[in-house]
Amino acid sequence: MERTLRLARLATFAYFGLNGFLMGMWVVHIPVVEDRAGISHAVLGWLLLLLGGGAFAGMRLTGPLADRFGARAVVPLSAVLCSASLVLPGLAEGAWALGAALLVFGFGNGCLDVAMNTHAVQVERGYRRPVMSAFHAVFSVGGVLAALVGARTLSWGWNAAGTLAGMGAVGLLVAVLAAPALLRTESAGPTEPAGPAEEDLKPSTGTGAGGGTPGRIWALAALALMLMLAEGVANDWSVLALQDVLGAPPATAALAYGAFATAMTVGRLLTDRVAARFGPVAIVRYGALLAAAGLSAVVVSPWIPLALAGWTVFGMGLSGCVPQLFSAAGHADPEAAGANVSRVAGLGYLGMLAGPAVIGPLTHLVPLNVAFLLPVALCAVAAGAAGILRADPRATAGGGEPAGGRAEVPEAAKAAD
């Protein structure tokens, strides 16, 4: 059984890394794809809504399928779909074609996102200790690898469609090779809280099941929306900002996303220890402030190195925030932990979709870097509202873990990473 779990964990790492890599390859090729399609930043911003809409549809479809047929069946199929559709944006000519390509690619990404997280919950249940954050760190590693590969292929002048097709083929290979190691255990819903010692994590919040969704949960969801909106801006506009605002060549511009993704990875690896010592309120408050400072540097920077440093600080600040929100939601009511986490994660994902689309139209009014003041402001608001994670006195009445306690309940579904 231990060997089976180890192999399943390695396979899950492979799928998380693959997802990050596929998304990263799209991100670093955005300027080339935009130029090929002959569209403006504003039009691209609207088309990115189709990418997000496709992902949202894929998530809604895949969750029930994974519950019914098991993640073992759904994960490889989702990975194949996501890998095969990567080439479509590189082939698109014109806004309509690009919109259709992004819709299909987004759908595949959404399917893989939910499927691999559902399987990760099963693996974590088998380990009886937190392992989810490591999976999400590997997702970021995939993005970093994509930035490096993309920067190199762009510097060589490789055709975007050919590069994306080749990387999609690699994804197909990974999808097939990793499939046999996935767990055969019964499927578990993607919103079911899992953890190493659930019997030790039984707080009492006084919210009660059946009493409706408490306002505190919606407040956490609003914070997730703001912070994940900021993350979405980095995912889809960091490369364009360096290229268009500071005149960086495509190969150098690709490093903006790489810097952000690297910082997110390092932060995800360190956050659990920091949160255990200083608490979730400090993580969100000072992390959001750090993110705001980093993106502010991007806004005002006249130099490429300073802008790259700004994206790095931005990623480091954001990296630990959202997991604390998921944790607080999961601890708020043991009888509705999964539903509460899904509400926070769902609204956060809508924020990640909205961020890139909001920035696009703003470029009609202000330069791209100035439009980044919107996520700067949202990070500042999130920092000011971080006290919502502070322990509810009712949560400790029964001697349980505070509602805003440190992150013990793992993420049930992934939001931008």
Short mmCIF file of C-alpha atoms in Angstrom, two decimals:
data_model
loop_
_atom_site.label_atom_id
_atom_site.label_comp_id
_atom_site.label_asym_id
_atom_site.label_seq_id
_atom_site.Cartn_x
_atom_site.Cartn_y
_atom_site.Cartn_z
CA MET A 1 0.00 0.00 0.00
CA GLU A 2 2.83 2.41 0.81
CA ARG A 3 4.37 1.84 -2.62
CA THR A 4 1.00 2.39 -4.26
CA LEU A 5 0.59 5.69 -2.44
CA ARG A 6 4.10 6.83 -3.35
CA LEU A 7 3.50 6.07 -7.02
CA ALA A 8 0.13 7.80 -6.93
CA ARG A 9 1.73 10.85 -5.36
CA LEU A 10 4.41 10.94 -8.06
CA ALA A 11 1.73 10.65 -10.74
CA THR A 12 -0.20 13.50 -9.16
CA PHE A 13 2.95 15.61 -9.15
CA ALA A 14 3.28 14.87 -12.86
CA TYR A 15 -0.23 16.07 -13.66
CA PHE A 16 0.10 19.22 -11.55
CA GLY A 17 3.41 20.03 -13.21
CA LEU A 18 1.91 19.33 -16.62
CA ASN A 19 -1.00 21.67 -15.98
CA GLY A 20 1.31 24.46 -14.88
CA PHE A 21 3.55 23.86 -17.89
CA LEU A 22 0.72 23.93 -20.42
CA MET A 23 -0.72 27.13 -18.98
CA GLY A 24 2.74 28.68 -18.80
CA MET A 25 3.42 27.90 -22.45
CA TRP A 26 0.24 29.74 -23.38
CA VAL A 27 1.14 32.71 -21.19
CA VAL A 28 4.63 33.26 -22.61
CA HIS A 29 3.26 33.08 -26.17
CA ILE A 30 0.47 35.62 -25.61
CA PRO A 31 2.28 38.50 -27.39
CA VAL A 32 3.05 36.33 -30.43
CA VAL A 33 -0.48 34.95 -30.56
CA GLU A 34 -1.96 38.44 -30.19
CA ASP A 35 0.18 39.73 -33.04
CA ARG A 36 -0.70 36.77 -35.30
CA ALA A 37 -4.41 37.28 -34.65
CA GLY A 38 -4.08 41.02 -35.35
CA ILE A 39 -6.02 42.14 -32.26
CA SER A 40 -5.59 44.87 -29.66
CA HIS A 41 -4.98 44.49 -25.93
CA ALA A 42 -8.62 45.41 -25.31
CA VAL A 43 -9.91 42.69 -27.64
CA LEU A 44 -7.52 40.19 -26.08
CA GLY A 45 -8.91 41.09 -22.67
CA TRP A 46 -12.41 40.20 -23.80
CA LEU A 47 -11.26 37.00 -25.48
CA LEU A 48 -9.62 35.90 -22.25
CA LEU A 49 -13.13 35.74 -20.82
CA LEU A 50 -13.73 32.84 -23.20
CA LEU A 51 -10.66 31.10 -21.81
CA GLY A 52 -12.04 31.53 -18.31
CA GLY A 53 -15.57 30.63 -19.32
CA GLY A 54 -14.36 27.43 -20.91
CA ALA A 55 -12.38 26.59 -17.77
CA PHE A 56 -15.38 27.24 -15.55
CA ALA A 57 -17.56 24.99 -17.72
CA GLY A 58 -14.92 22.27 -17.62
CA MET A 59 -14.76 22.47 -13.83
CA ARG A 60 -18.53 22.20 -13.44
CA LEU A 61 -18.66 19.18 -15.73
CA THR A 62 -15.64 17.32 -14.40
CA GLY A 63 -16.47 17.43 -10.70
CA PRO A 64 -19.58 15.21 -10.98
CA LEU A 65 -17.81 12.95 -13.49
CA ALA A 66 -14.90 12.43 -11.10
CA ASP A 67 -17.35 11.65 -8.30
CA ARG A 68 -19.18 9.11 -10.44
CA PHE A 69 -16.38 7.41 -12.36
CA GLY A 70 -13.38 8.16 -10.15
CA ALA A 71 -10.46 10.53 -10.67
CA ARG A 72 -8.37 7.67 -12.05
CA ALA A 73 -10.56 7.63 -15.17
CA VAL A 74 -11.06 11.37 -15.53
CA VAL A 75 -7.55 12.74 -14.87
CA PRO A 76 -5.79 11.20 -17.91
CA LEU A 77 -8.63 12.10 -20.29
CA SER A 78 -8.59 15.69 -19.03
CA ALA A 79 -4.81 15.88 -19.43
CA VAL A 80 -5.07 14.57 -22.99
CA LEU A 81 -7.71 17.18 -23.87
CA CYS A 82 -5.71 20.03 -22.33
CA SER A 83 -2.48 18.94 -24.04
CA ALA A 84 -4.09 18.43 -27.45
CA SER A 85 -5.79 21.83 -27.39
CA LEU A 86 -2.62 23.79 -26.53
CA VAL A 87 -1.74 24.24 -30.21
CA LEU A 88 -5.08 25.86 -31.12
CA PRO A 89 -4.25 29.45 -30.03
CA GLY A 90 -1.00 29.28 -32.00
CA LEU A 91 -2.94 28.44 -35.17
CA ALA A 92 -5.63 31.10 -34.75
CA GLU A 93 -5.88 33.96 -37.21
CA GLY A 94 -8.40 36.63 -36.30
CA ALA A 95 -10.42 37.33 -33.18
CA TRP A 96 -13.13 34.74 -33.81
CA ALA A 97 -10.70 31.91 -34.38
CA LEU A 98 -8.66 32.86 -31.32
CA GLY A 99 -11.80 33.08 -29.20
CA ALA A 100 -12.85 29.57 -30.22
CA ALA A 101 -9.33 28.26 -29.57
CA LEU A 102 -9.23 29.80 -26.10
CA LEU A 103 -12.66 28.41 -25.28
CA VAL A 104 -11.53 24.86 -26.06
CA PHE A 105 -8.16 25.22 -24.34
CA GLY A 106 -9.81 26.75 -21.29
CA PHE A 107 -12.29 23.88 -21.14
CA GLY A 108 -9.47 21.34 -21.14
CA ASN A 109 -7.61 23.26 -18.47
CA GLY A 110 -10.68 23.42 -16.24
CA CYS A 111 -11.27 19.69 -16.60
CA LEU A 112 -7.67 18.89 -15.65
CA ASP A 113 -7.73 21.36 -12.77
CA VAL A 114 -10.65 19.75 -10.96
CA ALA A 115 -9.71 16.17 -11.84
CA MET A 116 -6.14 16.36 -10.55
CA ASN A 117 -7.23 18.13 -7.35
CA THR A 118 -9.83 15.45 -6.73
CA HIS A 119 -7.15 12.79 -7.03
CA ALA A 120 -4.80 14.84 -4.83
CA VAL A 121 -7.44 14.76 -2.08
CA GLN A 122 -7.50 10.95 -2.32
CA VAL A 123 -3.71 10.78 -2.08
CA GLU A 124 -3.70 13.09 0.91
CA ARG A 125 -6.35 10.99 2.62
CA GLY A 126 -4.09 7.98 2.21
CA TYR A 127 -1.06 9.79 3.64
CA ARG A 128 -3.05 11.13 6.61
CA ARG A 129 -0.99 14.30 6.60
CA PRO A 130 -0.98 17.49 4.51
CA VAL A 131 0.58 17.04 1.08
CA MET A 132 -1.65 19.32 -1.00
CA SER A 133 0.56 22.41 -0.93
CA ALA A 134 3.44 20.47 -2.44
CA PHE A 135 1.26 19.61 -5.42
CA HIS A 136 0.45 23.27 -5.96
CA ALA A 137 4.11 24.18 -5.68
CA VAL A 138 4.84 21.72 -8.49
CA PHE A 139 2.15 23.44 -10.55
CA SER A 140 4.19 26.62 -10.18
CA VAL A 141 7.36 24.73 -11.11
CA GLY A 142 5.65 23.77 -14.34
CA GLY A 143 5.01 27.44 -15.02
CA VAL A 144 8.65 28.30 -14.37
CA LEU A 145 9.80 25.55 -16.72
CA ALA A 146 7.42 26.87 -19.38
CA ALA A 147 8.85 30.37 -19.00
CA LEU A 148 12.39 29.06 -19.49
CA VAL A 149 11.46 26.87 -22.46
CA GLY A 150 9.37 29.63 -24.00
CA ALA A 151 12.11 32.21 -23.58
CA ARG A 152 14.61 29.93 -25.29
CA THR A 153 12.37 28.93 -28.20
CA LEU A 154 11.30 32.54 -28.75
CA SER A 155 14.94 33.66 -28.80
CA TRP A 156 15.59 31.01 -31.45
CA GLY A 157 12.72 32.38 -33.52
CA TRP A 158 10.70 29.18 -33.44
CA ASN A 159 7.18 29.29 -34.85
CA ALA A 160 4.61 29.56 -32.05
CA ALA A 161 2.26 26.96 -33.51
CA GLY A 162 5.10 24.47 -33.92
CA THR A 163 6.36 25.04 -30.41
CA LEU A 164 2.92 24.69 -28.85
CA ALA A 165 2.24 21.56 -30.89
CA GLY A 166 5.52 20.01 -29.75
CA MET A 167 4.91 20.83 -26.11
CA GLY A 168 1.35 19.51 -26.41
CA ALA A 169 2.76 16.23 -27.70
CA VAL A 170 5.01 16.04 -24.64
CA GLY A 171 1.90 16.59 -22.52
CA LEU A 172 0.12 13.72 -24.22
CA LEU A 173 3.04 11.45 -23.41
CA VAL A 174 3.03 12.48 -19.73
CA ALA A 175 -0.75 12.00 -19.54
CA VAL A 176 -0.50 8.44 -20.80
CA LEU A 177 2.60 7.37 -18.86
CA ALA A 178 1.39 8.66 -15.48
CA ALA A 179 -2.11 7.19 -15.71
CA PRO A 180 -1.40 3.62 -14.46
CA ALA A 181 -0.10 4.91 -11.12
CA LEU A 182 -3.31 6.73 -10.19
CA LEU A 183 -5.26 5.36 -7.24
CA ARG A 184 -8.06 2.86 -7.74
CA THR A 185 -9.71 3.78 -4.46
CA GLU A 186 -13.24 5.06 -4.30
CA SER A 187 -13.76 8.56 -5.68
CA ALA A 188 -13.96 11.39 -3.22
CA GLY A 189 -15.79 14.61 -3.86
CA PRO A 190 -13.46 17.53 -4.63
CA THR A 191 -15.00 19.59 -1.88
CA GLU A 192 -14.74 16.96 0.86
CA PRO A 193 -12.20 18.06 3.45
CA ALA A 194 -9.34 15.65 3.84
CA GLY A 195 -6.41 15.67 6.17
CA PRO A 196 -4.03 13.70 8.29
CA ALA A 197 -5.91 13.80 11.54
CA GLU A 198 -9.46 14.93 10.97
CA GLU A 199 -10.41 13.77 14.45
CA ASP A 200 -8.03 16.40 15.83
CA LEU A 201 -9.55 19.19 13.73
CA LYS A 202 -13.06 19.59 15.11
CA PRO A 203 -13.65 23.25 15.90
CA SER A 204 -16.97 24.58 16.99
CA THR A 205 -17.86 27.92 15.42
CA GLY A 206 -21.46 28.26 16.39
CA THR A 207 -22.42 28.82 12.80
CA GLY A 208 -24.17 25.47 12.64
CA ALA A 209 -25.22 23.46 9.67
CA GLY A 210 -28.45 24.42 8.06
CA GLY A 211 -28.26 27.99 9.33
CA GLY A 212 -27.35 29.43 5.97
CA THR A 213 -23.97 30.61 4.80
CA PRO A 214 -22.54 32.94 7.47
CA GLY A 215 -21.42 36.40 6.43
CA ARG A 216 -17.87 35.59 7.46
CA ILE A 217 -17.65 32.95 4.72
CA TRP A 218 -18.74 35.45 2.09
CA ALA A 219 -16.21 37.92 3.46
CA LEU A 220 -13.47 35.31 3.01
CA ALA A 221 -14.78 34.66 -0.49
CA ALA A 222 -14.61 38.37 -1.29
CA LEU A 223 -10.98 38.47 -0.17
CA ALA A 224 -10.27 35.45 -2.35
CA LEU A 225 -11.85 37.23 -5.31
CA MET A 226 -9.66 40.29 -4.82
CA LEU A 227 -6.40 38.40 -4.35
CA MET A 228 -7.00 35.91 -7.14
CA LEU A 229 -8.00 38.75 -9.46
CA ALA A 230 -4.55 40.19 -8.83
CA GLU A 231 -2.98 36.80 -9.54
CA GLY A 232 -4.87 36.54 -12.81
CA VAL A 233 -3.46 39.90 -13.90
CA ALA A 234 0.08 38.56 -13.46
CA ASN A 235 -0.71 35.38 -15.35
CA ASP A 236 -2.00 37.09 -18.47
CA TRP A 237 -0.46 40.59 -18.56
CA SER A 238 3.01 40.37 -17.03
CA VAL A 239 4.72 39.40 -20.29
CA LEU A 240 2.87 42.00 -22.35
CA ALA A 241 3.65 44.72 -19.83
CA LEU A 242 7.39 44.15 -19.97
CA GLN A 243 7.35 43.98 -23.76
CA ASP A 244 5.03 46.89 -24.53
CA VAL A 245 5.75 49.33 -21.70
CA LEU A 246 9.52 48.87 -21.38
CA GLY A 247 10.30 47.59 -24.87
CA ALA A 248 11.76 44.27 -23.74
CA PRO A 249 12.37 41.69 -26.49
CA PRO A 250 9.99 38.68 -26.41
CA ALA A 251 12.57 36.36 -24.87
CA THR A 252 13.25 38.79 -22.01
CA ALA A 253 9.57 39.63 -21.54
CA ALA A 254 8.82 35.95 -20.95
CA LEU A 255 10.96 36.15 -17.81
CA ALA A 256 8.37 38.39 -16.14
CA TYR A 257 5.97 35.49 -15.78
CA GLY A 258 8.90 33.25 -14.84
CA ALA A 259 9.89 35.58 -12.00
CA PHE A 260 6.32 35.69 -10.72
CA ALA A 261 5.85 31.91 -10.95
CA THR A 262 9.20 31.22 -9.25
CA ALA A 263 8.32 33.48 -6.35
CA MET A 264 4.91 31.83 -6.02
CA THR A 265 6.60 28.44 -5.86
CA VAL A 266 9.08 29.43 -3.17
CA GLY A 267 6.36 31.13 -1.17
CA ARG A 268 4.11 28.08 -1.30
CA LEU A 269 6.93 25.93 0.02
CA LEU A 270 7.58 28.27 2.96
CA THR A 271 4.13 29.51 3.94
CA ASP A 272 3.03 26.60 6.13
CA ARG A 273 5.95 27.06 8.53
CA VAL A 274 5.53 30.83 8.62
CA ALA A 275 1.77 30.56 9.21
CA ALA A 276 2.36 28.10 12.07
CA ARG A 277 4.52 30.68 13.81
CA PHE A 278 2.79 33.99 13.04
CA GLY A 279 -0.77 32.98 12.16
CA PRO A 280 -2.99 33.44 9.10
CA VAL A 281 -3.86 37.08 9.76
CA ALA A 282 -0.20 38.07 9.49
CA ILE A 283 0.26 35.98 6.33
CA VAL A 284 -2.64 37.68 4.53
CA ARG A 285 -2.04 41.18 5.89
CA TYR A 286 1.68 41.43 5.23
CA GLY A 287 1.59 39.21 2.18
CA ALA A 288 -1.00 41.42 0.51
CA LEU A 289 0.95 44.53 1.44
CA LEU A 290 4.11 43.00 0.00
CA ALA A 291 2.22 42.15 -3.18
CA ALA A 292 0.93 45.71 -3.45
CA ALA A 293 4.45 47.08 -3.04
CA GLY A 294 5.85 44.74 -5.69
CA LEU A 295 3.20 45.59 -8.27
CA SER A 296 3.59 49.29 -7.50
CA ALA A 297 7.25 48.93 -8.45
CA VAL A 298 6.14 47.44 -11.77
CA VAL A 299 3.83 50.41 -12.36
CA VAL A 300 6.51 53.08 -11.87
CA SER A 301 9.61 51.21 -13.06
CA PRO A 302 11.51 52.65 -16.04
CA TRP A 303 13.96 49.72 -15.98
CA ILE A 304 13.49 46.09 -16.92
CA PRO A 305 15.47 44.68 -13.93
CA LEU A 306 13.35 46.66 -11.46
CA ALA A 307 10.15 45.48 -13.15
CA LEU A 308 11.31 41.87 -12.93
CA ALA A 309 12.08 42.40 -9.25
CA GLY A 310 8.60 43.87 -8.81
CA TRP A 311 6.93 40.81 -10.34
CA THR A 312 9.05 38.63 -8.04
CA VAL A 313 7.96 40.51 -4.91
CA PHE A 314 4.37 40.49 -6.15
CA GLY A 315 4.41 36.71 -6.48
CA MET A 316 6.07 36.18 -3.11
CA GLY A 317 3.46 38.34 -1.39
CA LEU A 318 0.48 36.63 -3.00
CA SER A 319 1.75 33.07 -2.63
CA GLY A 320 0.58 32.38 0.90
CA CYS A 321 -2.62 34.42 1.06
CA VAL A 322 -5.30 32.34 -0.61
CA PRO A 323 -4.50 29.05 1.19
CA GLN A 324 -5.14 30.83 4.50
CA LEU A 325 -8.59 31.84 3.26
CA PHE A 326 -9.40 28.27 2.26
CA SER A 327 -8.20 27.04 5.65
CA ALA A 328 -10.33 29.51 7.60
CA ALA A 329 -13.39 28.58 5.52
CA GLY A 330 -12.78 24.88 6.06
CA HIS A 331 -12.51 25.30 9.85
CA ALA A 332 -15.54 27.58 10.16
CA ASP A 333 -18.06 24.72 10.39
CA PRO A 334 -17.06 21.04 10.45
CA GLU A 335 -20.44 20.01 9.08
CA ALA A 336 -20.18 22.31 6.07
CA ALA A 337 -16.42 22.51 5.53
CA GLY A 338 -16.49 21.35 1.94
CA ALA A 339 -19.33 23.69 0.97
CA ASN A 340 -17.62 26.66 2.62
CA VAL A 341 -14.28 25.96 0.94
CA SER A 342 -16.04 25.59 -2.42
CA ARG A 343 -17.74 28.97 -1.98
CA VAL A 344 -14.46 30.71 -1.23
CA ALA A 345 -12.59 28.91 -4.01
CA GLY A 346 -15.39 29.43 -6.52
CA LEU A 347 -15.67 33.17 -6.02
CA GLY A 348 -11.89 33.41 -6.02
CA TYR A 349 -11.73 31.69 -9.38
CA LEU A 350 -14.26 34.15 -10.78
CA GLY A 351 -11.87 36.87 -9.67
CA MET A 352 -9.01 35.20 -11.49
CA LEU A 353 -11.14 35.15 -14.65
CA ALA A 354 -12.25 38.76 -14.28
CA GLY A 355 -8.82 40.26 -13.65
CA PRO A 356 -7.34 39.93 -17.14
CA ALA A 357 -10.63 40.94 -18.77
CA VAL A 358 -10.92 44.08 -16.62
CA ILE A 359 -7.38 45.22 -17.42
CA GLY A 360 -7.95 44.97 -21.19
CA PRO A 361 -10.69 47.62 -21.44
CA LEU A 362 -8.80 49.86 -19.00
CA THR A 363 -5.98 50.08 -21.56
CA HIS A 364 -8.34 52.22 -23.67
CA LEU A 365 -8.14 54.86 -20.94
CA VAL A 366 -4.67 54.50 -19.42
CA PRO A 367 -1.38 52.77 -20.26
CA LEU A 368 -1.12 49.10 -19.38
CA ASN A 369 1.20 49.63 -16.41
CA VAL A 370 -1.11 52.29 -14.93
CA ALA A 371 -4.04 49.87 -15.20
CA PHE A 372 -2.18 47.69 -12.70
CA LEU A 373 -3.10 50.21 -9.99
CA LEU A 374 -6.44 48.40 -9.77
CA PRO A 375 -4.95 45.14 -8.41
CA VAL A 376 -2.61 47.24 -6.24
CA ALA A 377 -5.68 48.81 -4.63
CA LEU A 378 -7.37 45.42 -4.20
CA CYS A 379 -4.29 44.02 -2.46
CA ALA A 380 -4.31 47.00 -0.11
CA VAL A 381 -7.99 46.45 0.70
CA ALA A 382 -7.33 42.76 1.35
CA ALA A 383 -4.51 43.65 3.73
CA GLY A 384 -6.82 45.96 5.65
CA ALA A 385 -9.53 43.30 5.88
CA ALA A 386 -7.21 40.47 6.95
CA GLY A 387 -8.59 40.59 10.48
CA ILE A 388 -11.57 38.55 9.27
CA LEU A 389 -9.28 35.53 9.63
CA ARG A 390 -8.81 36.23 13.33
CA ALA A 391 -10.17 33.48 15.58
CA ASP A 392 -13.86 33.72 16.36
CA PRO A 393 -14.27 33.50 20.16
CA ARG A 394 -17.12 31.05 19.60
CA ALA A 395 -14.70 28.76 17.77
CA THR A 396 -12.76 27.98 20.93
CA ALA A 397 -15.75 27.47 23.20
CA GLY A 398 -15.52 23.73 22.74
CA GLY A 399 -11.75 23.65 22.83
CA GLY A 400 -11.38 23.22 19.08
CA GLU A 401 -9.15 24.81 16.52
CA PRO A 402 -10.02 28.48 15.95
CA ALA A 403 -12.00 29.23 12.84
CA GLY A 404 -9.16 31.31 11.60
CA GLY A 405 -6.52 28.86 12.69
CA ARG A 406 -3.50 27.85 10.72
CA ALA A 407 -4.00 26.06 7.44
CA GLU A 408 -4.68 22.43 8.25
CA VAL A 409 -7.58 21.68 5.93
CA PRO A 410 -6.07 21.42 2.46
CA GLU A 411 -7.38 23.13 -0.67
CA ALA A 412 -10.20 21.05 -2.14
CA ALA A 413 -10.08 22.71 -5.54
CA LYS A 414 -7.23 24.83 -7.22
CA ALA A 415 -8.03 28.66 -8.19
CA ALA A 416 -3.92 30.76 -10.01
CA ASP A 417 -1.36 29.86 -8.92
#
